[in-house]
Amino acid sequence: GAVVSQHPSRVICKSGTSVKIECRSLDFQATTMFWYRQFPKKSLMLMATSNEGSKATYEQGVEKDKFLINHASLTLSTLTVTSAHPEDSSFYICSARDGSGGQDTQYFGPGTRLTVL
Amino acid sequence: QKEVEQNSGPLSVPEGAIASLNCTYSDRGSQSFFWYRQYSGKSPELIMFIYSNGDKEDGRFTAQLNKASQYVSLLIRDSQPSDSATYLCAVRPSNYQLIWGAGTKLIIKP
């Protein structure tokens, strides 16, 4: 299957700081990437859909000014959590859509565990 | 509202038996169906996808799709303790966005 990387895998930061998470598709081009968050023992929650070269589409209830998404190239999308607070502590996971070869599947990065003190 | 339903479990299956995981969906126009496996603390991993009615086999895994009844299932033969995880069903309606089930926790008992 296709490979998606995510960096960093784990980050601890102080309240009020901003954290940037990178998501890269390593062996395919992804015009669309997705950002999810997941709390312990809970379901995946889609935060936003990131399209290369255009503005991200945010799900209802997700603050676009707090969770800044940039999809500057076909292999890279970034999520910046601005002015992080303890309630933003969560597992953030990106996925990339691979539409090549007649398939149309999503592959996930390994996730970033964010802890805000 | 488009929905995907899964029994949250846990589903407990003895080692070596067949584990059967089920998923129903509400959008009759759905085109693509996916099963992901998620170990605790890890991100989801794609196991299989299926587009057409019937069975699709890959090793110990078989996906079954019945569009008329709007359900998709995943069978795991010769279950191993390493199969213990949460299994997520995802359905793609007419657009590209996946609709996710909440997942079924599977426990394989040695």
PDB file of C-alpha atoms in Angstrom:
ATOM      1  CA  GLY A   1       0.000   0.000   0.000  1.00  0.00           C
ATOM      2  CA  ALA A   2       0.922   3.653  -0.282  1.00  0.00           C
ATOM      3  CA  VAL A   3       3.003   5.286   2.437  1.00  0.00           C
ATOM      4  CA  VAL A   4       2.074   8.396   4.362  1.00  0.00           C
ATOM      5  CA  SER A   5       4.420   9.935   6.898  1.00  0.00           C
ATOM      6  CA  GLN A   6       3.605  12.326   9.684  1.00  0.00           C
ATOM      7  CA  HIS A   7       5.922  14.479  11.748  1.00  0.00           C
ATOM      8  CA  PRO A   8       6.350  14.838  14.643  1.00  0.00           C
ATOM      9  CA  SER A   9       5.017  11.619  16.123  1.00  0.00           C
ATOM     10  CA  ARG A  10       4.749  13.132  19.551  1.00  0.00           C
ATOM     11  CA  VAL A  11       4.866  16.696  20.834  1.00  0.00           C
ATOM     12  CA  ILE A  12       4.505  18.286  24.231  1.00  0.00           C
ATOM     13  CA  CYS A  13       4.035  22.025  24.374  1.00  0.00           C
ATOM     14  CA  LYS A  14       3.040  24.769  26.743  1.00  0.00           C
ATOM     15  CA  SER A  15      -0.377  26.325  26.660  1.00  0.00           C
ATOM     16  CA  GLY A  16      -0.524  29.277  24.279  1.00  0.00           C
ATOM     17  CA  THR A  17       2.095  28.052  21.844  1.00  0.00           C
ATOM     18  CA  SER A  18       1.499  26.918  18.263  1.00  0.00           C
ATOM     19  CA  VAL A  19       2.315  23.475  16.940  1.00  0.00           C
ATOM     20  CA  LYS A  20       2.774  22.490  13.302  1.00  0.00           C
ATOM     21  CA  ILE A  21       2.189  18.927  12.117  1.00  0.00           C
ATOM     22  CA  GLU A  22       3.343  17.769   8.699  1.00  0.00           C
ATOM     23  CA  CYS A  23       1.742  15.070   6.581  1.00  0.00           C
ATOM     24  CA  ARG A  24       3.533  13.722   3.507  1.00  0.00           C
ATOM     25  CA  SER A  25       2.560  11.197   0.878  1.00  0.00           C
ATOM     26  CA  LEU A  26       5.861   9.485   0.093  1.00  0.00           C
ATOM     27  CA  ASP A  27       5.184   7.454  -3.033  1.00  0.00           C
ATOM     28  CA  PHE A  28       2.122   9.011  -4.594  1.00  0.00           C
ATOM     29  CA  GLN A  29       0.608  12.391  -5.259  1.00  0.00           C
ATOM     30  CA  ALA A  30      -2.323  13.345  -3.108  1.00  0.00           C
ATOM     31  CA  THR A  31      -4.580  16.125  -4.328  1.00  0.00           C
ATOM     32  CA  THR A  32      -6.697  15.549  -1.252  1.00  0.00           C
ATOM     33  CA  MET A  33      -5.624  14.965   2.314  1.00  0.00           C
ATOM     34  CA  PHE A  34      -7.730  14.686   5.416  1.00  0.00           C
ATOM     35  CA  TRP A  35      -7.086  15.651   9.025  1.00  0.00           C
ATOM     36  CA  TYR A  36      -8.665  13.711  11.865  1.00  0.00           C
ATOM     37  CA  ARG A  37      -8.470  13.838  15.605  1.00  0.00           C
ATOM     38  CA  GLN A  38      -9.193  11.017  17.978  1.00  0.00           C
ATOM     39  CA  PHE A  39      -9.683  11.075  21.723  1.00  0.00           C
ATOM     40  CA  PRO A  40      -8.888   7.959  23.783  1.00  0.00           C
ATOM     41  CA  LYS A  41     -11.325   5.118  23.113  1.00  0.00           C
ATOM     42  CA  LYS A  42     -13.364   7.330  20.792  1.00  0.00           C
ATOM     43  CA  SER A  43     -14.064   7.310  17.077  1.00  0.00           C
ATOM     44  CA  LEU A  44     -12.137   9.145  14.429  1.00  0.00           C
ATOM     45  CA  MET A  45     -13.446  12.648  13.950  1.00  0.00           C
ATOM     46  CA  LEU A  46     -12.872  14.338  10.618  1.00  0.00           C
ATOM     47  CA  MET A  47     -11.680  17.884  11.154  1.00  0.00           C
ATOM     48  CA  ALA A  48     -11.087  19.112   7.637  1.00  0.00           C
ATOM     49  CA  THR A  49     -10.434  18.199   4.045  1.00  0.00           C
ATOM     50  CA  SER A  50      -7.322  19.677   2.534  1.00  0.00           C
ATOM     51  CA  ASN A  51      -7.145  20.228  -1.213  1.00  0.00           C
ATOM     52  CA  GLU A  52      -3.906  21.073  -2.966  1.00  0.00           C
ATOM     53  CA  GLY A  53      -3.806  24.695  -4.031  1.00  0.00           C
ATOM     54  CA  SER A  54      -7.083  25.723  -2.453  1.00  0.00           C
ATOM     55  CA  LYS A  55      -8.595  26.443   0.929  1.00  0.00           C
ATOM     56  CA  ALA A  56      -9.396  23.602   3.253  1.00  0.00           C
ATOM     57  CA  THR A  57     -12.974  22.590   3.954  1.00  0.00           C
ATOM     58  CA  TYR A  58     -13.673  22.400   7.667  1.00  0.00           C
ATOM     59  CA  GLU A  59     -16.259  20.229   9.365  1.00  0.00           C
ATOM     60  CA  GLN A  60     -18.945  21.827  11.453  1.00  0.00           C
ATOM     61  CA  GLY A  61     -17.665  22.915  14.835  1.00  0.00           C
ATOM     62  CA  VAL A  62     -14.000  22.994  13.866  1.00  0.00           C
ATOM     63  CA  GLU A  63     -12.468  26.464  14.151  1.00  0.00           C
ATOM     64  CA  LYS A  64     -10.576  27.280  10.983  1.00  0.00           C
ATOM     65  CA  ASP A  65      -8.623  30.077  12.661  1.00  0.00           C
ATOM     66  CA  LYS A  66      -7.422  27.709  15.345  1.00  0.00           C
ATOM     67  CA  PHE A  67      -6.570  24.767  13.113  1.00  0.00           C
ATOM     68  CA  LEU A  68      -4.747  26.219  10.125  1.00  0.00           C
ATOM     69  CA  ILE A  69      -4.333  23.892   7.183  1.00  0.00           C
ATOM     70  CA  ASN A  70      -2.019  24.414   4.240  1.00  0.00           C
ATOM     71  CA  HIS A  71      -1.743  22.023   1.299  1.00  0.00           C
ATOM     72  CA  ALA A  72       1.006  23.676  -0.680  1.00  0.00           C
ATOM     73  CA  SER A  73       2.054  20.730  -2.813  1.00  0.00           C
ATOM     74  CA  LEU A  74       0.775  17.365  -4.017  1.00  0.00           C
ATOM     75  CA  THR A  75       2.745  15.575  -1.322  1.00  0.00           C
ATOM     76  CA  LEU A  76       2.542  17.847   1.707  1.00  0.00           C
ATOM     77  CA  SER A  77      -0.205  19.158   3.951  1.00  0.00           C
ATOM     78  CA  THR A  78       0.360  20.873   7.280  1.00  0.00           C
ATOM     79  CA  LEU A  79      -1.902  21.388  10.271  1.00  0.00           C
ATOM     80  CA  THR A  80      -1.018  24.165  12.696  1.00  0.00           C
ATOM     81  CA  VAL A  81      -2.730  24.201  16.054  1.00  0.00           C
ATOM     82  CA  THR A  82      -2.575  27.844  17.087  1.00  0.00           C
ATOM     83  CA  SER A  83      -2.579  29.028  20.681  1.00  0.00           C
ATOM     84  CA  ALA A  84      -2.891  25.467  21.909  1.00  0.00           C
ATOM     85  CA  HIS A  85      -4.742  24.721  25.121  1.00  0.00           C
ATOM     86  CA  PRO A  86      -4.946  21.552  27.213  1.00  0.00           C
ATOM     87  CA  GLU A  87      -8.302  20.639  25.621  1.00  0.00           C
ATOM     88  CA  ASP A  88      -6.502  20.441  22.269  1.00  0.00           C
ATOM     89  CA  SER A  89      -4.506  17.482  23.561  1.00  0.00           C
ATOM     90  CA  SER A  90      -5.411  14.600  21.293  1.00  0.00           C
ATOM     91  CA  PHE A  91      -4.194  12.157  18.674  1.00  0.00           C
ATOM     92  CA  TYR A  92      -4.083  13.920  15.299  1.00  0.00           C
ATOM     93  CA  ILE A  93      -4.027  11.716  12.231  1.00  0.00           C
ATOM     94  CA  CYS A  94      -3.772  12.661   8.580  1.00  0.00           C
ATOM     95  CA  SER A  95      -4.740  10.579   5.619  1.00  0.00           C
ATOM     96  CA  ALA A  96      -4.038  10.993   1.933  1.00  0.00           C
ATOM     97  CA  ARG A  97      -6.248  10.002  -0.944  1.00  0.00           C
ATOM     98  CA  ASP A  98      -4.626   7.851  -3.601  1.00  0.00           C
ATOM     99  CA  GLY A  99      -6.699   7.860  -6.765  1.00  0.00           C
ATOM    100  CA  SER A 100      -4.083   6.258  -9.006  1.00  0.00           C
ATOM    101  CA  GLY A 101      -4.253   2.832 -10.613  1.00  0.00           C
ATOM    102  CA  GLY A 102      -8.032   2.697 -10.703  1.00  0.00           C
ATOM    103  CA  GLN A 103      -8.279   2.703  -6.927  1.00  0.00           C
ATOM    104  CA  ASP A 104      -9.537   5.465  -4.706  1.00  0.00           C
ATOM    105  CA  THR A 105      -8.412   4.771  -1.187  1.00  0.00           C
ATOM    106  CA  GLN A 106      -7.219   6.655   1.849  1.00  0.00           C
ATOM    107  CA  TYR A 107      -3.979   5.822   3.567  1.00  0.00           C
ATOM    108  CA  PHE A 108      -3.232   7.065   7.047  1.00  0.00           C
ATOM    109  CA  GLY A 109      -0.120   8.544   8.532  1.00  0.00           C
ATOM    110  CA  PRO A 110       1.086   7.148  11.856  1.00  0.00           C
ATOM    111  CA  GLY A 111      -0.451  10.020  13.820  1.00  0.00           C
ATOM    112  CA  THR A 112       0.813  12.781  16.106  1.00  0.00           C
ATOM    113  CA  ARG A 113       0.123  12.685  19.792  1.00  0.00           C
ATOM    114  CA  LEU A 114      -0.184  16.236  21.079  1.00  0.00           C
ATOM    115  CA  THR A 115      -0.028  17.028  24.770  1.00  0.00           C
ATOM    116  CA  VAL A 116      -0.604  20.606  25.829  1.00  0.00           C
ATOM    117  CA  LEU A 117       0.490  21.400  29.375  1.00  0.00           C
TER     118      LEU A 117
ATOM    119  CA  GLN B   1     -27.808  11.987   7.127  1.00  0.00           C
ATOM    120  CA  LYS B   2     -25.501   9.340   5.827  1.00  0.00           C
ATOM    121  CA  GLU B   3     -24.650   6.763   8.504  1.00  0.00           C
ATOM    122  CA  VAL B   4     -22.477   3.738   8.963  1.00  0.00           C
ATOM    123  CA  GLU B   5     -23.339   1.440  11.852  1.00  0.00           C
ATOM    124  CA  GLN B   6     -21.153  -1.100  13.596  1.00  0.00           C
ATOM    125  CA  ASN B   7     -21.597  -3.030  16.810  1.00  0.00           C
ATOM    126  CA  SER B   8     -19.057  -1.570  19.218  1.00  0.00           C
ATOM    127  CA  GLY B   9     -18.349  -4.935  20.838  1.00  0.00           C
ATOM    128  CA  PRO B  10     -16.164  -6.175  22.260  1.00  0.00           C
ATOM    129  CA  LEU B  11     -16.476  -9.267  20.128  1.00  0.00           C
ATOM    130  CA  SER B  12     -14.617 -12.138  21.727  1.00  0.00           C
ATOM    131  CA  VAL B  13     -13.501 -15.017  19.494  1.00  0.00           C
ATOM    132  CA  PRO B  14     -11.322 -18.006  20.389  1.00  0.00           C
ATOM    133  CA  GLU B  15      -8.008 -18.363  18.630  1.00  0.00           C
ATOM    134  CA  GLY B  16      -8.288 -20.311  15.403  1.00  0.00           C
ATOM    135  CA  ALA B  17     -11.989 -19.575  14.917  1.00  0.00           C
ATOM    136  CA  ILE B  18     -13.614 -17.312  12.343  1.00  0.00           C
ATOM    137  CA  ALA B  19     -14.274 -13.732  13.404  1.00  0.00           C
ATOM    138  CA  SER B  20     -17.214 -12.074  11.679  1.00  0.00           C
ATOM    139  CA  LEU B  21     -17.514  -8.299  11.707  1.00  0.00           C
ATOM    140  CA  ASN B  22     -20.560  -6.536  10.296  1.00  0.00           C
ATOM    141  CA  CYS B  23     -21.366  -3.067   9.075  1.00  0.00           C
ATOM    142  CA  THR B  24     -24.534  -1.507   7.699  1.00  0.00           C
ATOM    143  CA  TYR B  25     -24.873   1.753   5.845  1.00  0.00           C
ATOM    144  CA  SER B  26     -27.732   4.078   5.034  1.00  0.00           C
ATOM    145  CA  ASP B  27     -26.795   5.616   1.659  1.00  0.00           C
ATOM    146  CA  ARG B  28     -27.986   3.220  -1.020  1.00  0.00           C
ATOM    147  CA  GLY B  29     -25.896   5.065  -3.588  1.00  0.00           C
ATOM    148  CA  SER B  30     -22.627   4.185  -1.862  1.00  0.00           C
ATOM    149  CA  GLN B  31     -19.962   2.951  -4.239  1.00  0.00           C
ATOM    150  CA  SER B  32     -16.910   1.886  -2.261  1.00  0.00           C
ATOM    151  CA  PHE B  33     -16.423   0.077   1.001  1.00  0.00           C
ATOM    152  CA  PHE B  34     -13.365  -0.238   3.176  1.00  0.00           C
ATOM    153  CA  TRP B  35     -12.181  -2.089   6.241  1.00  0.00           C
ATOM    154  CA  TYR B  36      -9.435  -0.620   8.399  1.00  0.00           C
ATOM    155  CA  ARG B  37      -7.758  -2.095  11.446  1.00  0.00           C
ATOM    156  CA  GLN B  38      -6.634   0.118  14.320  1.00  0.00           C
ATOM    157  CA  TYR B  39      -4.459  -1.085  17.148  1.00  0.00           C
ATOM    158  CA  SER B  40      -4.659   0.819  20.411  1.00  0.00           C
ATOM    159  CA  GLY B  41      -2.635   4.018  20.211  1.00  0.00           C
ATOM    160  CA  LYS B  42      -1.952   3.619  16.497  1.00  0.00           C
ATOM    161  CA  SER B  43      -3.481   5.027  13.343  1.00  0.00           C
ATOM    162  CA  PRO B  44      -5.852   3.009  11.127  1.00  0.00           C
ATOM    163  CA  GLU B  45      -4.395   0.621   8.583  1.00  0.00           C
ATOM    164  CA  LEU B  46      -6.225  -0.339   5.392  1.00  0.00           C
ATOM    165  CA  ILE B  47      -7.020  -4.059   5.253  1.00  0.00           C
ATOM    166  CA  MET B  48      -9.342  -4.380   2.296  1.00  0.00           C
ATOM    167  CA  PHE B  49     -11.630  -2.514  -0.026  1.00  0.00           C
ATOM    168  CA  ILE B  50     -14.535  -3.858  -2.040  1.00  0.00           C
ATOM    169  CA  TYR B  51     -16.590  -2.279  -4.783  1.00  0.00           C
ATOM    170  CA  SER B  52     -18.781  -5.076  -6.169  1.00  0.00           C
ATOM    171  CA  ASN B  53     -21.401  -7.370  -4.674  1.00  0.00           C
ATOM    172  CA  GLY B  54     -20.082 -10.687  -3.487  1.00  0.00           C
ATOM    173  CA  ASP B  55     -16.934 -11.854  -1.781  1.00  0.00           C
ATOM    174  CA  LYS B  56     -13.375 -10.652  -2.036  1.00  0.00           C
ATOM    175  CA  GLU B  57     -10.626 -12.698  -0.443  1.00  0.00           C
ATOM    176  CA  ASP B  58      -7.132 -11.669   0.595  1.00  0.00           C
ATOM    177  CA  GLY B  59      -5.252 -14.201   2.662  1.00  0.00           C
ATOM    178  CA  ARG B  60      -7.162 -14.860   5.875  1.00  0.00           C
ATOM    179  CA  PHE B  61      -9.497 -11.937   5.217  1.00  0.00           C
ATOM    180  CA  THR B  62     -12.726 -12.012   3.224  1.00  0.00           C
ATOM    181  CA  ALA B  63     -14.881  -8.969   2.617  1.00  0.00           C
ATOM    182  CA  GLN B  64     -18.507  -9.539   1.707  1.00  0.00           C
ATOM    183  CA  LEU B  65     -20.741  -6.906   0.156  1.00  0.00           C
ATOM    184  CA  ASN B  66     -24.510  -6.995  -0.279  1.00  0.00           C
ATOM    185  CA  LYS B  67     -25.716  -3.722  -1.730  1.00  0.00           C
ATOM    186  CA  ALA B  68     -29.370  -4.772  -1.780  1.00  0.00           C
ATOM    187  CA  SER B  69     -29.300  -5.296   1.984  1.00  0.00           C
ATOM    188  CA  GLN B  70     -26.818  -2.466   2.510  1.00  0.00           C
ATOM    189  CA  TYR B  71     -24.319  -4.354   4.549  1.00  0.00           C
ATOM    190  CA  VAL B  72     -20.672  -5.205   4.292  1.00  0.00           C
ATOM    191  CA  SER B  73     -18.857  -7.711   6.438  1.00  0.00           C
ATOM    192  CA  LEU B  74     -15.319  -8.819   7.151  1.00  0.00           C
ATOM    193  CA  LEU B  75     -14.440 -12.413   7.961  1.00  0.00           C
ATOM    194  CA  ILE B  76     -11.128 -13.307   9.532  1.00  0.00           C
ATOM    195  CA  ARG B  77     -10.254 -16.991   9.287  1.00  0.00           C
ATOM    196  CA  ASP B  78      -7.904 -18.758  11.685  1.00  0.00           C
ATOM    197  CA  SER B  79      -8.033 -15.813  14.077  1.00  0.00           C
ATOM    198  CA  GLN B  80      -4.788 -14.969  15.856  1.00  0.00           C
ATOM    199  CA  PRO B  81      -4.232 -12.950  19.038  1.00  0.00           C
ATOM    200  CA  SER B  82      -2.476 -10.369  16.837  1.00  0.00           C
ATOM    201  CA  ASP B  83      -5.823  -9.776  15.124  1.00  0.00           C
ATOM    202  CA  SER B  84      -7.113  -8.220  18.339  1.00  0.00           C
ATOM    203  CA  ALA B  85      -7.836  -4.608  17.428  1.00  0.00           C
ATOM    204  CA  THR B  86     -10.651  -2.237  16.560  1.00  0.00           C
ATOM    205  CA  TYR B  87     -11.993  -2.716  13.053  1.00  0.00           C
ATOM    206  CA  LEU B  88     -13.375   0.321  11.293  1.00  0.00           C
ATOM    207  CA  CYS B  89     -15.827   0.166   8.441  1.00  0.00           C
ATOM    208  CA  ALA B  90     -15.819   3.088   6.004  1.00  0.00           C
ATOM    209  CA  VAL B  91     -18.195   3.778   3.150  1.00  0.00           C
ATOM    210  CA  ARG B  92     -17.838   6.202   0.294  1.00  0.00           C
ATOM    211  CA  PRO B  93     -21.074   7.629  -1.074  1.00  0.00           C
ATOM    212  CA  SER B  94     -21.067   9.449  -4.383  1.00  0.00           C
ATOM    213  CA  ASN B  95     -18.360  11.966  -3.429  1.00  0.00           C
ATOM    214  CA  TYR B  96     -14.855  11.219  -2.266  1.00  0.00           C
ATOM    215  CA  GLN B  97     -15.349  11.656   1.455  1.00  0.00           C
ATOM    216  CA  LEU B  98     -15.494   8.533   3.587  1.00  0.00           C
ATOM    217  CA  ILE B  99     -18.213   8.021   6.165  1.00  0.00           C
ATOM    218  CA  TRP B 100     -16.832   6.116   9.153  1.00  0.00           C
ATOM    219  CA  GLY B 101     -18.380   3.635  11.493  1.00  0.00           C
ATOM    220  CA  ALA B 102     -17.452   3.857  15.165  1.00  0.00           C
ATOM    221  CA  GLY B 103     -15.584   0.562  15.018  1.00  0.00           C
ATOM    222  CA  THR B 104     -15.905  -2.911  16.515  1.00  0.00           C
ATOM    223  CA  LYS B 105     -13.412  -4.015  19.124  1.00  0.00           C
ATOM    224  CA  LEU B 106     -12.282  -7.578  18.442  1.00  0.00           C
ATOM    225  CA  ILE B 107     -10.583  -9.706  21.076  1.00  0.00           C
ATOM    226  CA  ILE B 108      -9.007 -13.014  20.094  1.00  0.00           C
ATOM    227  CA  LYS B 109      -8.584 -15.245  23.137  1.00  0.00           C
ATOM    228  CA  PRO B 110      -5.677 -17.716  23.141  1.00  0.00           C
TER     229      PRO B 110
END
